[in-house]
PDB file of C-alpha atoms in Angstrom:
ATOM      1  CA  VAL A1077     -63.680  32.858 107.817  1.00  0.00           C
ATOM      2  CA  MET A1078     -60.098  34.092 107.929  1.00  0.00           C
ATOM      3  CA  ALA A1079     -59.352  37.357 106.111  1.00  0.00           C
ATOM      4  CA  ARG A1080     -57.078  37.121 103.083  1.00  0.00           C
ATOM      5  CA  PRO A1081     -53.608  38.423 103.899  1.00  0.00           C
ATOM      6  CA  ARG A1082     -52.488  41.479 101.972  1.00  0.00           C
ATOM      7  CA  SER A1083     -50.365  40.626  98.964  1.00  0.00           C
ATOM      8  CA  PHE A1084     -48.602  43.998  98.937  1.00  0.00           C
ATOM      9  CA  ASP A1085     -46.317  46.049 101.154  1.00  0.00           C
ATOM     10  CA  PRO A1086     -48.247  49.085 102.453  1.00  0.00           C
ATOM     11  CA  ASP A1087     -45.048  51.169 102.693  1.00  0.00           C
ATOM     12  CA  VAL A1088     -44.234  50.508  99.033  1.00  0.00           C
ATOM     13  CA  VAL A1089     -47.778  51.485  98.055  1.00  0.00           C
ATOM     14  CA  LEU A1090     -47.549  54.677 100.124  1.00  0.00           C
ATOM     15  CA  ASP A1091     -44.211  55.588  98.526  1.00  0.00           C
ATOM     16  CA  LYS A1092     -45.735  55.188  95.061  1.00  0.00           C
ATOM     17  CA  ALA A1093     -48.850  57.129  96.039  1.00  0.00           C
ATOM     18  CA  ALA A1094     -46.655  59.904  97.442  1.00  0.00           C
ATOM     19  CA  GLU A1095     -44.909  60.199  94.082  1.00  0.00           C
ATOM     20  CA  ALA A1096     -48.258  60.447  92.315  1.00  0.00           C
ATOM     21  CA  PHE A1097     -49.479  63.166  94.677  1.00  0.00           C
ATOM     22  CA  ARG A1098     -46.152  64.973  94.416  1.00  0.00           C
ATOM     23  CA  ALA A1099     -46.338  65.020  90.631  1.00  0.00           C
ATOM     24  CA  LYS A1100     -49.873  66.396  90.297  1.00  0.00           C
ATOM     25  CA  GLY A1101     -50.999  67.609  93.717  1.00  0.00           C
ATOM     26  CA  TYR A1102     -53.888  66.262  95.751  1.00  0.00           C
ATOM     27  CA  LYS A1103     -56.800  67.652  93.782  1.00  0.00           C
ATOM     28  CA  ALA A1104     -55.514  66.777  90.308  1.00  0.00           C
ATOM     29  CA  THR A1105     -54.488  63.230  91.232  1.00  0.00           C
ATOM     30  CA  SER A1106     -57.335  60.940  90.189  1.00  0.00           C
ATOM     31  CA  LEU A1107     -58.133  57.446  91.384  1.00  0.00           C
ATOM     32  CA  PRO A1108     -57.012  56.039  88.000  1.00  0.00           C
ATOM     33  CA  ASP A1109     -53.704  57.879  88.560  1.00  0.00           C
ATOM     34  CA  LEU A1110     -53.355  56.196  91.944  1.00  0.00           C
ATOM     35  CA  GLU A1111     -54.288  52.792  90.534  1.00  0.00           C
ATOM     36  CA  LYS A1112     -51.638  53.168  87.852  1.00  0.00           C
ATOM     37  CA  ALA A1113     -48.983  54.416  90.276  1.00  0.00           C
ATOM     38  CA  THR A1114     -49.556  51.753  92.933  1.00  0.00           C
ATOM     39  CA  GLY A1115     -50.528  48.833  90.740  1.00  0.00           C
ATOM     40  CA  LEU A1116     -53.618  48.235  92.890  1.00  0.00           C
ATOM     41  CA  ARG A1117     -57.271  48.347  91.922  1.00  0.00           C
ATOM     42  CA  ARG A1118     -59.606  50.837  93.544  1.00  0.00           C
ATOM     43  CA  ALA A1119     -61.203  48.200  95.769  1.00  0.00           C
ATOM     44  CA  SER A1120     -57.812  47.185  97.191  1.00  0.00           C
ATOM     45  CA  LEU A1121     -56.806  50.792  97.813  1.00  0.00           C
ATOM     46  CA  TYR A1122     -60.080  51.516  99.571  1.00  0.00           C
ATOM     47  CA  ALA A1123     -59.876  48.324 101.632  1.00  0.00           C
ATOM     48  CA  ALA A1124     -56.390  49.239 102.820  1.00  0.00           C
ATOM     49  CA  PHE A1125     -56.631  53.031 103.120  1.00  0.00           C
ATOM     50  CA  LYS A1126     -60.383  53.814 103.228  1.00  0.00           C
ATOM     51  CA  ASP A1127     -60.480  56.663 100.670  1.00  0.00           C
ATOM     52  CA  LYS A1128     -58.339  59.078  98.661  1.00  0.00           C
ATOM     53  CA  HIS A1129     -57.969  61.560 101.506  1.00  0.00           C
ATOM     54  CA  SER A1130     -56.906  58.909 104.007  1.00  0.00           C
ATOM     55  CA  LEU A1131     -54.407  57.557 101.478  1.00  0.00           C
ATOM     56  CA  TYR A1132     -53.063  61.074 100.979  1.00  0.00           C
ATOM     57  CA  LEU A1133     -52.565  61.643 104.708  1.00  0.00           C
ATOM     58  CA  ALA A1134     -50.923  58.241 105.102  1.00  0.00           C
ATOM     59  CA  ALA A1135     -48.623  59.054 102.178  1.00  0.00           C
ATOM     60  CA  LEU A1136     -47.745  62.415 103.756  1.00  0.00           C
ATOM     61  CA  LYS A1137     -46.861  60.751 107.064  1.00  0.00           C
ATOM     62  CA  ARG A1138     -44.761  58.125 105.294  1.00  0.00           C
ATOM     63  CA  TYR A1139     -43.010  60.804 103.216  1.00  0.00           C
ATOM     64  CA  ASP A1140     -42.332  62.861 106.341  1.00  0.00           C
ATOM     65  CA  ALA A1141     -40.850  59.913 108.225  1.00  0.00           C
ATOM     66  CA  THR A1142     -38.578  58.786 105.382  1.00  0.00           C
ATOM     67  CA  HIS A1143     -37.445  62.180 104.061  1.00  0.00           C
ATOM     68  CA  ALA A1144     -36.966  63.813 107.451  1.00  0.00           C
ATOM     69  CA  ALA A1145     -34.885  60.823 108.520  1.00  0.00           C
ATOM     70  CA  ARG A1146     -32.831  61.026 105.323  1.00  0.00           C
ATOM     71  CA  LEU A1147     -32.214  64.736 105.847  1.00  0.00           C
ATOM     72  CA  ALA A1148     -31.150  64.193 109.458  1.00  0.00           C
ATOM     73  CA  ASP A1149     -28.757  61.438 108.344  1.00  0.00           C
ATOM     74  CA  GLU A1150     -27.304  63.593 105.544  1.00  0.00           C
ATOM     75  CA  LEU A1151     -26.717  66.535 107.876  1.00  0.00           C
ATOM     76  CA  ALA A1152     -25.246  64.322 110.596  1.00  0.00           C
ATOM     77  CA  ALA A1153     -22.851  62.738 108.083  1.00  0.00           C
ATOM     78  CA  ALA A1154     -21.400  66.118 107.072  1.00  0.00           C
ATOM     79  CA  PRO A1155     -17.939  66.718 108.625  1.00  0.00           C
ATOM     80  CA  THR A1156     -18.882  70.081 110.180  1.00  0.00           C
ATOM     81  CA  GLY A1157     -21.976  72.091 111.018  1.00  0.00           C
ATOM     82  CA  ARG A1158     -21.241  74.489 108.192  1.00  0.00           C
ATOM     83  CA  LYS A1159     -20.891  71.633 105.686  1.00  0.00           C
ATOM     84  CA  ALA A1160     -24.207  70.279 106.956  1.00  0.00           C
ATOM     85  CA  LEU A1161     -25.958  73.533 106.044  1.00  0.00           C
ATOM     86  CA  GLU A1162     -24.293  73.558 102.625  1.00  0.00           C
ATOM     87  CA  ARG A1163     -25.458  69.964 102.126  1.00  0.00           C
ATOM     88  CA  LEU A1164     -28.979  71.034 103.041  1.00  0.00           C
ATOM     89  CA  PHE A1165     -29.101  73.489 100.160  1.00  0.00           C
ATOM     90  CA  GLU A1166     -27.562  70.953  97.771  1.00  0.00           C
ATOM     91  CA  LEU A1167     -30.421  68.575  98.560  1.00  0.00           C
ATOM     92  CA  VAL A1168     -33.055  71.281  98.148  1.00  0.00           C
ATOM     93  CA  LEU A1169     -31.646  72.404  94.808  1.00  0.00           C
ATOM     94  CA  GLY A1170     -31.668  68.776  93.686  1.00  0.00           C
ATOM     95  CA  GLU A1171     -35.380  68.563  94.501  1.00  0.00           C
ATOM     96  CA  CYS A1172     -36.126  71.836  92.736  1.00  0.00           C
ATOM     97  CA  GLY A1173     -34.134  71.351  89.546  1.00  0.00           C
ATOM     98  CA  GLY A1174     -34.949  69.725  86.231  1.00  0.00           C
ATOM     99  CA  GLU A1175     -38.220  67.835  85.891  1.00  0.00           C
ATOM    100  CA  SER A1176     -38.610  67.318  89.618  1.00  0.00           C
ATOM    101  CA  SER A1177     -42.023  67.994  91.118  1.00  0.00           C
ATOM    102  CA  GLY A1178     -40.387  69.305  94.259  1.00  0.00           C
ATOM    103  CA  CYS A1179     -41.129  68.281  97.825  1.00  0.00           C
ATOM    104  CA  LEU A1180     -44.465  66.635  98.596  1.00  0.00           C
ATOM    105  CA  MET A1181     -44.602  68.300 102.022  1.00  0.00           C
ATOM    106  CA  ALA A1182     -43.930  71.775 100.618  1.00  0.00           C
ATOM    107  CA  ASN A1183     -46.577  71.160  97.968  1.00  0.00           C
ATOM    108  CA  ALA A1184     -49.017  70.087 100.679  1.00  0.00           C
ATOM    109  CA  ALA A1185     -48.280  73.234 102.667  1.00  0.00           C
ATOM    110  CA  MET A1186     -49.212  75.390  99.684  1.00  0.00           C
ATOM    111  CA  GLU A1187     -52.154  73.368  98.394  1.00  0.00           C
ATOM    112  CA  ARG A1188     -53.845  71.777 101.408  1.00  0.00           C
ATOM    113  CA  ALA A1189     -52.632  73.010 104.796  1.00  0.00           C
ATOM    114  CA  VAL A1190     -54.990  75.991 104.997  1.00  0.00           C
ATOM    115  CA  SER A1191     -58.173  73.975 104.442  1.00  0.00           C
ATOM    116  CA  ASP A1192     -57.185  70.460 105.524  1.00  0.00           C
ATOM    117  CA  THR A1193     -56.476  69.996 109.247  1.00  0.00           C
ATOM    118  CA  GLY A1194     -54.962  66.555 108.694  1.00  0.00           C
ATOM    119  CA  ALA A1195     -52.539  67.868 106.097  1.00  0.00           C
ATOM    120  CA  GLU A1196     -51.771  70.895 108.276  1.00  0.00           C
ATOM    121  CA  ARG A1197     -50.825  68.583 111.135  1.00  0.00           C
ATOM    122  CA  CYS A1198     -48.503  66.585 108.866  1.00  0.00           C
ATOM    123  CA  VAL A1199     -46.880  69.768 107.566  1.00  0.00           C
ATOM    124  CA  SER A1200     -46.423  71.071 111.111  1.00  0.00           C
ATOM    125  CA  ASP A1201     -44.866  67.799 112.295  1.00  0.00           C
ATOM    126  CA  ASN A1202     -42.494  67.844 109.330  1.00  0.00           C
ATOM    127  CA  ARG A1203     -41.438  71.423 110.060  1.00  0.00           C
ATOM    128  CA  LYS A1204     -40.598  70.497 113.639  1.00  0.00           C
ATOM    129  CA  ARG A1205     -38.544  67.500 112.511  1.00  0.00           C
ATOM    130  CA  VAL A1206     -36.593  69.483 109.914  1.00  0.00           C
ATOM    131  CA  GLU A1207     -36.044  72.455 112.198  1.00  0.00           C
ATOM    132  CA  GLY A1208     -34.751  70.037 114.816  1.00  0.00           C
ATOM    133  CA  ALA A1209     -32.179  68.661 112.378  1.00  0.00           C
ATOM    134  CA  LEU A1210     -31.137  72.183 111.397  1.00  0.00           C
ATOM    135  CA  GLN A1211     -30.877  73.291 115.012  1.00  0.00           C
ATOM    136  CA  ALA A1212     -28.607  70.315 115.711  1.00  0.00           C
ATOM    137  CA  ALA A1213     -26.414  71.287 112.732  1.00  0.00           C
ATOM    138  CA  VAL A1214     -26.111  74.897 113.930  1.00  0.00           C
ATOM    139  CA  ALA A1215     -25.275  73.759 117.469  1.00  0.00           C
ATOM    140  CA  ARG A1216     -22.686  71.317 116.133  1.00  0.00           C
ATOM    141  CA  GLY A1217     -21.155  74.022 113.954  1.00  0.00           C
ATOM    142  CA  ARG A1218     -20.695  76.292 116.931  1.00  0.00           C
ATOM    143  CA  LYS A1219     -19.083  73.463 118.853  1.00  0.00           C
ATOM    144  CA  ASP A1220     -16.698  72.436 116.044  1.00  0.00           C
ATOM    145  CA  GLY A1221     -15.793  76.041 115.214  1.00  0.00           C
ATOM    146  CA  SER A1222     -17.211  76.160 111.674  1.00  0.00           C
ATOM    147  CA  LEU A1223     -20.088  78.401 112.807  1.00  0.00           C
ATOM    148  CA  LYS A1224     -20.143  81.214 115.305  1.00  0.00           C
ATOM    149  CA  GLY A1225     -22.655  83.523 116.932  1.00  0.00           C
ATOM    150  CA  ARG A1226     -24.576  83.733 120.156  1.00  0.00           C
ATOM    151  CA  GLY A1227     -28.065  83.945 118.683  1.00  0.00           C
ATOM    152  CA  ASP A1228     -30.681  81.325 119.441  1.00  0.00           C
ATOM    153  CA  ALA A1229     -29.978  78.185 117.371  1.00  0.00           C
ATOM    154  CA  ALA A1230     -33.726  77.521 117.213  1.00  0.00           C
ATOM    155  CA  VAL A1231     -34.294  80.914 115.576  1.00  0.00           C
ATOM    156  CA  ALA A1232     -31.471  80.186 113.133  1.00  0.00           C
ATOM    157  CA  SER A1233     -33.102  76.876 112.224  1.00  0.00           C
ATOM    158  CA  ARG A1234     -36.449  78.597 111.549  1.00  0.00           C
ATOM    159  CA  TYR A1235     -34.707  81.127 109.324  1.00  0.00           C
ATOM    160  CA  LEU A1236     -33.003  78.374 107.339  1.00  0.00           C
ATOM    161  CA  PHE A1237     -36.281  76.458 107.058  1.00  0.00           C
ATOM    162  CA  SER A1238     -37.990  79.587 105.713  1.00  0.00           C
ATOM    163  CA  VAL A1239     -35.271  79.897 103.054  1.00  0.00           C
ATOM    164  CA  VAL A1240     -35.862  76.283 102.057  1.00  0.00           C
ATOM    165  CA  LEU A1241     -39.597  76.923 101.687  1.00  0.00           C
ATOM    166  CA  GLY A1242     -38.893  80.045  99.664  1.00  0.00           C
ATOM    167  CA  LEU A1243     -36.636  78.150  97.281  1.00  0.00           C
ATOM    168  CA  ARG A1244     -39.280  75.493  96.749  1.00  0.00           C
ATOM    169  CA  SER A1245     -41.952  78.105  96.131  1.00  0.00           C
ATOM    170  CA  LEU A1246     -39.735  79.883  93.603  1.00  0.00           C
ATOM    171  CA  ALA A1247     -39.078  76.596  91.829  1.00  0.00           C
ATOM    172  CA  LYS A1248     -42.820  75.891  91.586  1.00  0.00           C
ATOM    173  CA  SER A1249     -43.338  79.327  90.045  1.00  0.00           C
ATOM    174  CA  GLY A1250     -40.822  78.625  87.281  1.00  0.00           C
ATOM    175  CA  CYS A1251     -37.614  80.084  88.700  1.00  0.00           C
ATOM    176  CA  THR A1252     -34.594  78.501  87.003  1.00  0.00           C
ATOM    177  CA  CYS A1253     -32.013  76.413  88.835  1.00  0.00           C
ATOM    178  CA  ALA A1254     -29.362  79.055  88.126  1.00  0.00           C
ATOM    179  CA  LYS A1255     -31.483  81.729  89.796  1.00  0.00           C
ATOM    180  CA  LEU A1256     -32.186  79.449  92.742  1.00  0.00           C
ATOM    181  CA  LYS A1257     -28.440  78.969  93.200  1.00  0.00           C
ATOM    182  CA  GLU A1258     -28.061  82.754  93.363  1.00  0.00           C
ATOM    183  CA  VAL A1259     -30.609  82.806  96.189  1.00  0.00           C
ATOM    184  CA  VAL A1260     -28.664  80.081  97.996  1.00  0.00           C
ATOM    185  CA  GLN A1261     -25.457  82.098  97.745  1.00  0.00           C
ATOM    186  CA  ILE A1262     -27.182  85.123  99.264  1.00  0.00           C
ATOM    187  CA  ALA A1263     -28.722  82.953 101.981  1.00  0.00           C
ATOM    188  CA  LEU A1264     -25.344  81.509 102.907  1.00  0.00           C
ATOM    189  CA  LYS A1265     -23.827  84.984 103.029  1.00  0.00           C
ATOM    190  CA  SER A1266     -26.710  86.243 105.144  1.00  0.00           C
ATOM    191  CA  VAL A1267     -25.960  83.657 107.813  1.00  0.00           C
ATOM    192  CA  ARG A1268     -22.314  84.672 108.090  1.00  0.00           C
ATOM    193  CA  PHE A1269     -23.333  85.663 111.596  1.00  0.00           C
ATOM    194  CA  PHE A1270     -23.219  81.936 112.266  1.00  0.00           C
ATOM    195  CA  TYR A1271     -19.956  81.408 110.359  1.00  0.00           C
ATOM    196  CA  ARG A1272     -16.434  81.848 111.606  1.00  0.00           C
ATOM    197  CA  VAL A1273     -14.875  84.120 108.980  1.00  0.00           C
ATOM    198  CA  ILE A1274     -11.834  82.407 107.480  1.00  0.00           C
ATOM    199  CA  ASP A1275      -9.972  84.323 104.769  1.00  0.00           C
TER     200      ASP A1275
END
């Protein structure tokens, strides 16, 4: 007997599941929540993704692949390395502001990474991807003259990534968008070591 072909796109389902997990977190997201978000019944979800935890990890990997790629594209499209870093913070503030539930990967780092080895691996892979994009932006900025400094670009990328995580954590704790923008301004000033000073 031939198996029935799936009548849904797994990537679309994972994108919808990711939004559900991002809104409530792993623990608070119920199976009825996932059924409502994806439009699939429990049996179909289990047949395709085994269980809630497997669906969560698959959603994390999908989110990592799509959002890390988007970030890399956004930074690469900026005219200079410095503009790429400014664009980075624009994107982060957009995720943190208003009714947004923030970044699924940052939420996973805070909620699951300590006790869930699968989630920890996804978070670690995402960090490496994002740091790689930031390192490329710093290196490009030094080459195009918009950034300066002789420090290790990899260290600079880790610093910038830590600022991003801090902003997301502040947003989750109720910090207003205006206050987050103040942090961004300080962060940009603190990396003047990487900037060519132009008065």
